GROMACS .gro file of N, CA and C in nm:
model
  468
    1UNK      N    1  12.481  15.151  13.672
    1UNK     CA    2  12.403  15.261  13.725
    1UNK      C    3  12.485  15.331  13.833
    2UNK      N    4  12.512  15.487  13.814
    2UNK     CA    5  12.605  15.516  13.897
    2UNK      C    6  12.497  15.551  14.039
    3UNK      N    7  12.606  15.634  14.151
    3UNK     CA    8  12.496  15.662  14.249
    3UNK      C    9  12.398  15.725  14.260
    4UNK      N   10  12.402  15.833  14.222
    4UNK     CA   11  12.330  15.935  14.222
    4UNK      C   12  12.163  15.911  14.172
    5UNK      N   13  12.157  15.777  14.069
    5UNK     CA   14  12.072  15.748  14.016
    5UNK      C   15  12.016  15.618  14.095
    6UNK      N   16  12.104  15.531  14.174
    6UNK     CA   17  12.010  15.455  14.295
    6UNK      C   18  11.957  15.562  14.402
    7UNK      N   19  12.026  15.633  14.453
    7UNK     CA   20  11.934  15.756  14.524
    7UNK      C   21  11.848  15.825  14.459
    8UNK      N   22  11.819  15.850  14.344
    8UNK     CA   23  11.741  15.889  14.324
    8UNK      C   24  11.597  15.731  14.318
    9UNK      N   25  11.650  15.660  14.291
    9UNK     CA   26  11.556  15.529  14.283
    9UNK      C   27  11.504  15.475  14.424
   10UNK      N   28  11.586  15.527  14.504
   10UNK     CA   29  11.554  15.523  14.639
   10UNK      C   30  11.437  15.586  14.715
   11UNK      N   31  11.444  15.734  14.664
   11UNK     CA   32  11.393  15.841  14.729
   11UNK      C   33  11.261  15.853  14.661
   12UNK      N   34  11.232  15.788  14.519
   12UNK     CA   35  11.102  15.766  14.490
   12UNK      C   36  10.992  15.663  14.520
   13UNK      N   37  11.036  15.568  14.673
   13UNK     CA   38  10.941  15.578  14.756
   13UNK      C   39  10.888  15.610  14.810
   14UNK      N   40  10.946  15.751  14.900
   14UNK     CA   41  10.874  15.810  15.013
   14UNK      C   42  10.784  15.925  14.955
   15UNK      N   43  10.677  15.952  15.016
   15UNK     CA   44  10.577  16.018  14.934
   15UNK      C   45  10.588  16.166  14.961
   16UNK      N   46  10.706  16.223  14.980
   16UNK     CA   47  10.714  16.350  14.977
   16UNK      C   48  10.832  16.366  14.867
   17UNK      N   49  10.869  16.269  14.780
   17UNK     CA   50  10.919  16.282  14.637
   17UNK      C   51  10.835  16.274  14.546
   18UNK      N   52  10.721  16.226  14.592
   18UNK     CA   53  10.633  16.194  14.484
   18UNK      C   54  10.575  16.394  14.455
   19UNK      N   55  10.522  16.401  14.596
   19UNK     CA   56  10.462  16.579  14.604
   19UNK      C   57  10.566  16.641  14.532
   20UNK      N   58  10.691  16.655  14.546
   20UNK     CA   59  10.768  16.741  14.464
   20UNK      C   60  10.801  16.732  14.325
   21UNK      N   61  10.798  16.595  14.313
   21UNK     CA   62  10.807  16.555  14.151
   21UNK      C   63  10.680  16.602  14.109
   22UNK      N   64  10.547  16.591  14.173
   22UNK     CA   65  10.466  16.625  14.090
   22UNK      C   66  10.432  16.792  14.031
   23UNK      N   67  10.509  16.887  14.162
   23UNK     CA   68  10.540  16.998  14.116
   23UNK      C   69  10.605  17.053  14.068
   24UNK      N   70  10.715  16.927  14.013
   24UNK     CA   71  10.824  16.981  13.928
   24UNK      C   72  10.815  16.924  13.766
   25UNK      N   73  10.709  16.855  13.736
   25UNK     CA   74  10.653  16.848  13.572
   25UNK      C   75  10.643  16.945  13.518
   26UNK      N   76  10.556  17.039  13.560
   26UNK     CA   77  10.540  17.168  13.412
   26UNK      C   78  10.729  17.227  13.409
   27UNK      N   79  10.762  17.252  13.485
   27UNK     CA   80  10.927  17.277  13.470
   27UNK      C   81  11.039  17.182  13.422
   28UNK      N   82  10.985  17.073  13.423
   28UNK     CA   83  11.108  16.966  13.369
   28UNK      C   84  11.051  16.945  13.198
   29UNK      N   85  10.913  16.960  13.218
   29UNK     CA   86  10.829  16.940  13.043
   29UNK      C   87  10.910  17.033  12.992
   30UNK      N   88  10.901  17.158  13.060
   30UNK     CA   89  10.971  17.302  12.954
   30UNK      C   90  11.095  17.272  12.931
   31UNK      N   91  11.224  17.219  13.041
   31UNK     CA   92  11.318  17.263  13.049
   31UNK      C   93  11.364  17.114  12.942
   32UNK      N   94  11.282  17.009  12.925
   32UNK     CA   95  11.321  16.904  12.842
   32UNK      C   96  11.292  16.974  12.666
   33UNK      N   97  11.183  17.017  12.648
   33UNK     CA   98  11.138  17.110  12.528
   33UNK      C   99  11.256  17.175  12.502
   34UNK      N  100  11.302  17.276  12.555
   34UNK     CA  101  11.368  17.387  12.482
   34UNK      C  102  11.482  17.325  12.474
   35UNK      N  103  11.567  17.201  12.550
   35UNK     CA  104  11.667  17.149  12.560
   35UNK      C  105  11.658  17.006  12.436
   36UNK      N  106  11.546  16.973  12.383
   36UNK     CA  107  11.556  16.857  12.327
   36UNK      C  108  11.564  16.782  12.371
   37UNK      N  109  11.522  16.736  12.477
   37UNK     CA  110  11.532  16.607  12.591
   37UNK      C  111  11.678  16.600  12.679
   38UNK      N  112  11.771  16.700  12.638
   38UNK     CA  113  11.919  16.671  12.667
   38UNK      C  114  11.937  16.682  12.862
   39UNK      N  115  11.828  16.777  12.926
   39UNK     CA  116  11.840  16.807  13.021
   39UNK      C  117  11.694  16.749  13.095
   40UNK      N  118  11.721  16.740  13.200
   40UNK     CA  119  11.615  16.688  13.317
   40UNK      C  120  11.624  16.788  13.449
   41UNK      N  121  11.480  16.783  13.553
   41UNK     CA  122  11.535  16.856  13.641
   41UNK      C  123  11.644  16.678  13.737
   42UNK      N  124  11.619  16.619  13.753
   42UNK     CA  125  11.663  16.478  13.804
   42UNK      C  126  11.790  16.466  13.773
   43UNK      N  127  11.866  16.529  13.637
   43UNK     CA  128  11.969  16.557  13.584
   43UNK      C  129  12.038  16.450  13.516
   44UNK      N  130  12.176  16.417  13.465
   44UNK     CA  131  12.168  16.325  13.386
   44UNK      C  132  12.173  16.176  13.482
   45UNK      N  133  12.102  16.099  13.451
   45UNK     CA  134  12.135  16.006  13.525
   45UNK      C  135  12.091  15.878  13.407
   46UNK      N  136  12.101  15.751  13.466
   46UNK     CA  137  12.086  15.651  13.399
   46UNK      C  138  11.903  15.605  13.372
   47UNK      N  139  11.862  15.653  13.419
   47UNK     CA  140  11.719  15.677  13.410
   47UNK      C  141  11.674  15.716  13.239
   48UNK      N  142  11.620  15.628  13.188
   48UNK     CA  143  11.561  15.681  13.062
   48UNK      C  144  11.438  15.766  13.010
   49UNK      N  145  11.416  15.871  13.026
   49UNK     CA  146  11.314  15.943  12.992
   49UNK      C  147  11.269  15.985  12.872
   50UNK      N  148  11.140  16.020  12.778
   50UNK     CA  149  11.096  16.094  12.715
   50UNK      C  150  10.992  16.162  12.713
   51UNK      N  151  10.943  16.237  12.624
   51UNK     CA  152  10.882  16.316  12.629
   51UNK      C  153  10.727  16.255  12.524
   52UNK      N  154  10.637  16.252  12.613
   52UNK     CA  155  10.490  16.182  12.544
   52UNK      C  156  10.407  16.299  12.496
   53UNK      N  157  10.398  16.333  12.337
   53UNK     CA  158  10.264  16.445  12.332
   53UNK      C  159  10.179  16.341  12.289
   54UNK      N  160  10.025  16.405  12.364
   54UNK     CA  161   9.925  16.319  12.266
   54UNK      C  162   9.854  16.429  12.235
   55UNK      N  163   9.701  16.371  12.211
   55UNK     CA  164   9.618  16.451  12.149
   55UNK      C  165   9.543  16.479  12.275
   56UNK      N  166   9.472  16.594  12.314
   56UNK     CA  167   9.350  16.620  12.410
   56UNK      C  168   9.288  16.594  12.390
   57UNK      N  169   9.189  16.504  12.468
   57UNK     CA  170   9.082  16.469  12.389
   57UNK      C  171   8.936  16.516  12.417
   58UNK      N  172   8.989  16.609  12.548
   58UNK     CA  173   8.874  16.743  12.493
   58UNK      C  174   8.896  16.877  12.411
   59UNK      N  175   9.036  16.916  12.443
   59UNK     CA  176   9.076  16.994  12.360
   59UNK      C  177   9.102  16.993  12.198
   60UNK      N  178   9.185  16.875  12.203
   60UNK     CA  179   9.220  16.826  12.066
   60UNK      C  180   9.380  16.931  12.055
   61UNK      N  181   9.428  16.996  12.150
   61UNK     CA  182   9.541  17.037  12.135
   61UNK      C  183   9.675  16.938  12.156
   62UNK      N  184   9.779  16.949  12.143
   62UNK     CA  185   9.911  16.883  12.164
   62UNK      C  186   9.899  16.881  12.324
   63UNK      N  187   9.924  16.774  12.377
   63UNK     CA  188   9.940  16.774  12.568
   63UNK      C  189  10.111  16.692  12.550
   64UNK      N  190  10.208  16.782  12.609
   64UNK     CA  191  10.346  16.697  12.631
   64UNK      C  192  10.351  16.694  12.768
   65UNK      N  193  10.399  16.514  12.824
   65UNK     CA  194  10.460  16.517  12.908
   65UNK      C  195  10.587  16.430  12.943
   66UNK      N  196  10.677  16.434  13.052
   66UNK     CA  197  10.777  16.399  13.067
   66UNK      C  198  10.699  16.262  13.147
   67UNK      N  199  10.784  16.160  13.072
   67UNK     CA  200  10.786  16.025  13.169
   67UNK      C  201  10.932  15.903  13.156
   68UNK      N  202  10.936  15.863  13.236
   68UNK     CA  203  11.010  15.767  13.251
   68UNK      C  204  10.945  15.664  13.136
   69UNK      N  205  11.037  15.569  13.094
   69UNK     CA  206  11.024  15.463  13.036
   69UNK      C  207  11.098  15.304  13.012
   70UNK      N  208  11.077  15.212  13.008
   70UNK     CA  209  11.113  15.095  12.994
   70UNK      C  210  11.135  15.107  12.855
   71UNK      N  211  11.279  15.032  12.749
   71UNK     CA  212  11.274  14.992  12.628
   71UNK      C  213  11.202  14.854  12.616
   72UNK      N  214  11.151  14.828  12.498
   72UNK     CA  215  11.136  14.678  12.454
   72UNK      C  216  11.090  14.665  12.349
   73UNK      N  217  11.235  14.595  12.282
   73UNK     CA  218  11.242  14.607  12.126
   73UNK      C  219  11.247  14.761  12.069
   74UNK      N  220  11.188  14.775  11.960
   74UNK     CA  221  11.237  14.906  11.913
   74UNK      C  222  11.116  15.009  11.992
   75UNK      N  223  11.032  14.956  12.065
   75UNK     CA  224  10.890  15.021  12.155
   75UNK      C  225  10.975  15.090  12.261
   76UNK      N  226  10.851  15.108  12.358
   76UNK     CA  227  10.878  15.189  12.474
   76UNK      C  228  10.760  15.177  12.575
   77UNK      N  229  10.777  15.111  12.684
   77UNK     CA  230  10.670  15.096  12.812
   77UNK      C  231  10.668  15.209  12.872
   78UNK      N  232  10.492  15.303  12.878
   78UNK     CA  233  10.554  15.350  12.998
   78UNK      C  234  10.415  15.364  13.107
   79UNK      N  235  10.414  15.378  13.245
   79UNK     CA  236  10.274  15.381  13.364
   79UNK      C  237  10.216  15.543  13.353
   80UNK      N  238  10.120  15.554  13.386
   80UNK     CA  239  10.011  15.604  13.450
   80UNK      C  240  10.015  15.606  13.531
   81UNK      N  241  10.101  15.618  13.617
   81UNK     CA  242  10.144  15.600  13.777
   81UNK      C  243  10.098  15.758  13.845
   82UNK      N  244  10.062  15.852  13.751
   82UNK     CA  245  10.025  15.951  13.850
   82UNK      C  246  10.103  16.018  13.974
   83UNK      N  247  10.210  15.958  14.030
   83UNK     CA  248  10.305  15.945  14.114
   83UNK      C  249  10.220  15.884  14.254
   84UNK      N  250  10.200  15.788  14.190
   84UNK     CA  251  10.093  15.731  14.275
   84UNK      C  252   9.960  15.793  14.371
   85UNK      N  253   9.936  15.854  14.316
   85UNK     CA  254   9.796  15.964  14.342
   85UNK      C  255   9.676  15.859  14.271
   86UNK      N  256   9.545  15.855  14.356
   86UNK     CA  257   9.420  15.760  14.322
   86UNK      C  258   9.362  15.774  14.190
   87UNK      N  259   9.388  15.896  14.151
   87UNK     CA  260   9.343  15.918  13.955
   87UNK      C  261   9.441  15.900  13.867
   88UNK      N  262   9.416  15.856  13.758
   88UNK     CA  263   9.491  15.832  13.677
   88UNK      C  264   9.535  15.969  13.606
   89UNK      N  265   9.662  15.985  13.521
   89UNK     CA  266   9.685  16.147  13.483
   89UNK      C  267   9.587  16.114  13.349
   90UNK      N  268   9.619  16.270  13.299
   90UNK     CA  269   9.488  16.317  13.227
   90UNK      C  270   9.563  16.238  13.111
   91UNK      N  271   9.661  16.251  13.055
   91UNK     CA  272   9.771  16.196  12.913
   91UNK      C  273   9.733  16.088  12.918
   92UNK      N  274   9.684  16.009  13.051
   92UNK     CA  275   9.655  15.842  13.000
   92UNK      C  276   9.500  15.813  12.918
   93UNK      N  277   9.413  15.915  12.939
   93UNK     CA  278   9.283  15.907  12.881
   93UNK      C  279   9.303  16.001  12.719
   94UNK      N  280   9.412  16.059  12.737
   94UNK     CA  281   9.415  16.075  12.578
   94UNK      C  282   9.487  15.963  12.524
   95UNK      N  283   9.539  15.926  12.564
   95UNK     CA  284   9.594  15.744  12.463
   95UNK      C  285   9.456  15.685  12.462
   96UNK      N  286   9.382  15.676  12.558
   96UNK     CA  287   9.259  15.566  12.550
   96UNK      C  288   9.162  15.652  12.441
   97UNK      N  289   9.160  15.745  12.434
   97UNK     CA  290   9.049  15.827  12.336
   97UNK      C  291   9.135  15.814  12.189
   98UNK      N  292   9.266  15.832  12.221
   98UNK     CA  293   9.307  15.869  12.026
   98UNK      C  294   9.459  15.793  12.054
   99UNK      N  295   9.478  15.670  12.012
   99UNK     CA  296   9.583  15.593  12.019
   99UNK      C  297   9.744  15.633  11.938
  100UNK      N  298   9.723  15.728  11.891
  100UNK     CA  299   9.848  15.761  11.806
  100UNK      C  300   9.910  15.924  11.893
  101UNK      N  301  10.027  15.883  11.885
  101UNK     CA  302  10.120  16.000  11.979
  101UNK      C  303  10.233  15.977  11.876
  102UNK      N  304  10.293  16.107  11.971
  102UNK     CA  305  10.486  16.113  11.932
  102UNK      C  306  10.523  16.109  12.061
  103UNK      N  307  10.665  16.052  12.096
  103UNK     CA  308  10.762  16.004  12.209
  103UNK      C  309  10.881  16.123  12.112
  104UNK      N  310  10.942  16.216  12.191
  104UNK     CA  311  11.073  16.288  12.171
  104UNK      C  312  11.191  16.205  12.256
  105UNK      N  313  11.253  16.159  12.209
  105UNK     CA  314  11.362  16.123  12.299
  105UNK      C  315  11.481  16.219  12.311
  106UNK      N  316  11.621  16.209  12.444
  106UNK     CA  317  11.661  16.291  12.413
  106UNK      C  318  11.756  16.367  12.306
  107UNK      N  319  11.814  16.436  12.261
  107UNK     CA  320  11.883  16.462  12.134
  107UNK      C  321  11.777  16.514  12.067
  108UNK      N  322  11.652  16.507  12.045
  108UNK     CA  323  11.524  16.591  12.012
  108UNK      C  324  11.438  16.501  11.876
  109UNK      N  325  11.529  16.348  11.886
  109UNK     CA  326  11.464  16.247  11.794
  109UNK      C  327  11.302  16.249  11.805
  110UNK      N  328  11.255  16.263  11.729
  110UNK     CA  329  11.066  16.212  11.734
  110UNK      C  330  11.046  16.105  11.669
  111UNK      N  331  10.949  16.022  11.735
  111UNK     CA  332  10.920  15.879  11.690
  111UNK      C  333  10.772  15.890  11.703
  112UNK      N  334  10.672  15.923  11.573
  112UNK     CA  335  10.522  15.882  11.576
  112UNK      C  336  10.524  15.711  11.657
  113UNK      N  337  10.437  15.729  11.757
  113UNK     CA  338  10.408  15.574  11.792
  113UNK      C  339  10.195  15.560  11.826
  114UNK      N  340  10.230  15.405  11.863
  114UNK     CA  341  10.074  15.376  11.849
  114UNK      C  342  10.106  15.314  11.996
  115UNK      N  343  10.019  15.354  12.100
  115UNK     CA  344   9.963  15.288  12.172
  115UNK      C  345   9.867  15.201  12.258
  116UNK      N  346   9.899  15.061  12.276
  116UNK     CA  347   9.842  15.016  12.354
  116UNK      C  348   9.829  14.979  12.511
  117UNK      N  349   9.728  15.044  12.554
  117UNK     CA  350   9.679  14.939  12.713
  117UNK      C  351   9.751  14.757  12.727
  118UNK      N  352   9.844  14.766  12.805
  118UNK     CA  353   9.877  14.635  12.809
  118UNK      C  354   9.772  14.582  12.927
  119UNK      N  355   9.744  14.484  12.885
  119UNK     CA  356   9.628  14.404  12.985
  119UNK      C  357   9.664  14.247  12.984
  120UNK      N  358   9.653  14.223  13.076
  120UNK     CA  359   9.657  14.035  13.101
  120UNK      C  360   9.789  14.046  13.102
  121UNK      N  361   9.804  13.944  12.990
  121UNK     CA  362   9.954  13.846  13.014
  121UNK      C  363  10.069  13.952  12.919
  122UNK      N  364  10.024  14.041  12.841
  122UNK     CA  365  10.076  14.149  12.813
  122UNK      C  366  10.128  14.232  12.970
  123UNK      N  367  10.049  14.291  13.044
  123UNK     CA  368  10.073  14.359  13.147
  123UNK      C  369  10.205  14.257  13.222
  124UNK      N  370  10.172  14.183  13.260
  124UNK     CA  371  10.265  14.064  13.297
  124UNK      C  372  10.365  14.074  13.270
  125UNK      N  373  10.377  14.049  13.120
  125UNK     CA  374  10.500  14.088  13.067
  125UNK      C  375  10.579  14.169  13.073
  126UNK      N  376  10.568  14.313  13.061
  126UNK     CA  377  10.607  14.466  13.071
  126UNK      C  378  10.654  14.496  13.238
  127UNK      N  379  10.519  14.459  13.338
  127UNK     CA  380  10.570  14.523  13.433
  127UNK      C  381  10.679  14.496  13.494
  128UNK      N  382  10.733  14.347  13.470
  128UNK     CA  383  10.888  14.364  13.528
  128UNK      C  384  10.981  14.484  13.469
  129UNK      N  385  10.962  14.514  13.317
  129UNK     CA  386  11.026  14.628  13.270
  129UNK      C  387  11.063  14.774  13.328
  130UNK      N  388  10.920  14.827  13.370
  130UNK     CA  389  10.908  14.916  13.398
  130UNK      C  390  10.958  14.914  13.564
  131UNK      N  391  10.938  14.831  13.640
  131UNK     CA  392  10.980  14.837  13.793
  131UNK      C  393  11.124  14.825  13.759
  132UNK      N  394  11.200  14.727  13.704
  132UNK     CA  395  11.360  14.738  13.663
  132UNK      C  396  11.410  14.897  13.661
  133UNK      N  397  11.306  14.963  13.562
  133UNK     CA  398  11.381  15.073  13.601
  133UNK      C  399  11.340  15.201  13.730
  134UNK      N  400  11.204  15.155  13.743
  134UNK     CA  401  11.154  15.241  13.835
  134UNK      C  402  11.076  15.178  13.968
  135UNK      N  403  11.137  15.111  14.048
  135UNK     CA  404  11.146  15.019  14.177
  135UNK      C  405  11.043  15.081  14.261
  136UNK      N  406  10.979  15.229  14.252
  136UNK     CA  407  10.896  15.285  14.357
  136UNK      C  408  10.723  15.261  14.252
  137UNK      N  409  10.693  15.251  14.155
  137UNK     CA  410  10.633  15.146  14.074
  137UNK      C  411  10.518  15.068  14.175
  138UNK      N  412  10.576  15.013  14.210
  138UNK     CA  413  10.514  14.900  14.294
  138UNK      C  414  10.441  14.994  14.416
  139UNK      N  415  10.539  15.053  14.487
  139UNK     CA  416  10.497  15.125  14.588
  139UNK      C  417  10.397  15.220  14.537
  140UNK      N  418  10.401  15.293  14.449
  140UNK     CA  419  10.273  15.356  14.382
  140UNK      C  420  10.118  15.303  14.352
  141UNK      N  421  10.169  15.171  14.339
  141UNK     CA  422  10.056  15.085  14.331
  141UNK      C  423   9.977  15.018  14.466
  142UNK      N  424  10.081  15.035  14.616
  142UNK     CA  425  10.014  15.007  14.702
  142UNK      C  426   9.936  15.161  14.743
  143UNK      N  427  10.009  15.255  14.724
  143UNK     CA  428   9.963  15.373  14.768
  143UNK      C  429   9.821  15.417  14.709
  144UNK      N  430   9.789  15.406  14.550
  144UNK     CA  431   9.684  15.463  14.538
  144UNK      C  432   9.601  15.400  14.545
  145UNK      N  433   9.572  15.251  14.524
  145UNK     CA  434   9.505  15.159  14.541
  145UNK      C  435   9.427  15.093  14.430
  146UNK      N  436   9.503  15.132  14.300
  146UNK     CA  437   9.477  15.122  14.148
  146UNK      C  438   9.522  15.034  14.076
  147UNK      N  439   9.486  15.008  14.007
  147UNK     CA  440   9.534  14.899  13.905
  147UNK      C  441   9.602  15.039  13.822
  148UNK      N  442   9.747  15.085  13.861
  148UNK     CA  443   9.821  15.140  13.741
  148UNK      C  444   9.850  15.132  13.562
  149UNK      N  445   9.775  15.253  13.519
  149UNK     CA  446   9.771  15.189  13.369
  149UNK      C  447   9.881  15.198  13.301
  150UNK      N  448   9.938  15.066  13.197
  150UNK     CA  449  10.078  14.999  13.139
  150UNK      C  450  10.033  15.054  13.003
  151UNK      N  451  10.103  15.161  12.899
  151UNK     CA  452  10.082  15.160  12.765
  151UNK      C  453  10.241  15.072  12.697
  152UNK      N  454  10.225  15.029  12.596
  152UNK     CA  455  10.303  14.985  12.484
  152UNK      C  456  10.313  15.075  12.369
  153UNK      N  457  10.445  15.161  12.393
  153UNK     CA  458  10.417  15.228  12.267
  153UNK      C  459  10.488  15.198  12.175
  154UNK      N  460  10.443  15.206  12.029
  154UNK     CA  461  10.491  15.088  11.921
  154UNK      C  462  10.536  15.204  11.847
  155UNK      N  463  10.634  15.206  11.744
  155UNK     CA  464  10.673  15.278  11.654
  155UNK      C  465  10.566  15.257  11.522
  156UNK      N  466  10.506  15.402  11.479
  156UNK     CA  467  10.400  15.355  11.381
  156UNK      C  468  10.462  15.395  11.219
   0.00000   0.00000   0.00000
């Protein structure tokens, strides 16, 4: 992991990365879209990201968003971390309403997957994953005061 990408792993504790990251989603969603995942605003770093559409599940339209992710196995972990804000984001209640999505990775690969809520000894399992790659994780979890929600997304 070069530097640029422990500073950035750094700086997503303090909660005025979190405020800016959260205003910099609708611009990193677009700028990952038209780019095929090739570009980030975070830029290239060792950080693995893709791109989650699900279904709305009041709308029923396509919702894409950009998230970080853990591999495991041919799957993909990824939080509900909200950037540690007390509600959960809206993309996590469309997995809980309609379990089937696409993950874009970058190069503009699409992978239909199925997700599950990891719970118990599942959750257990994963969250070392996901803090490995994203260390402020934890700190999100003291901040909002939530049980952060863990999906498993499976290749369907």
């Amino acid at each position: 992991m070069g530097w640029y990408t422990n500073v950035i792993r750094s700086l997503g504790h303090r909660p005025w990365f979190a405020t800016v990251g959260r205003t910099a989603v609708p611009v990193d969603r677009w700028l990952q879209r038209k780019t095929g995942g090739r570009v980030t605003i975070i830029g290239r770093t060792a950080l693995p990201t893709l791109l989650l559409t699900t279904q709305g599940r009041k709308s029923g339209l396509p919702r894409t968003v950009p998230l970080l992710y853990a591999p495991d196995g041919d799957g993909f972990v990824v939080t509900a971390s909200n950037w540690g804000q007390q509600s959960h984001p809206a993309w996590s209640g469309n997995l809980l309403a309609c379990d089937q999505a696409t993950v874009t990775l970058p190069g503009g690969r699409e992978i239909p997957v199925r997700a599950v809520l990891a719970e118990g000894t599942e959750r257990d399992r994963v969250w070392p994953l996901v803090t490995r790659v994203w260390p402020a994780y934890d700190t999100y979890v003291e901040r909002s005061g939530r049980a952060i929600r863990v999906f498993v997304l499976t290749p369907s």
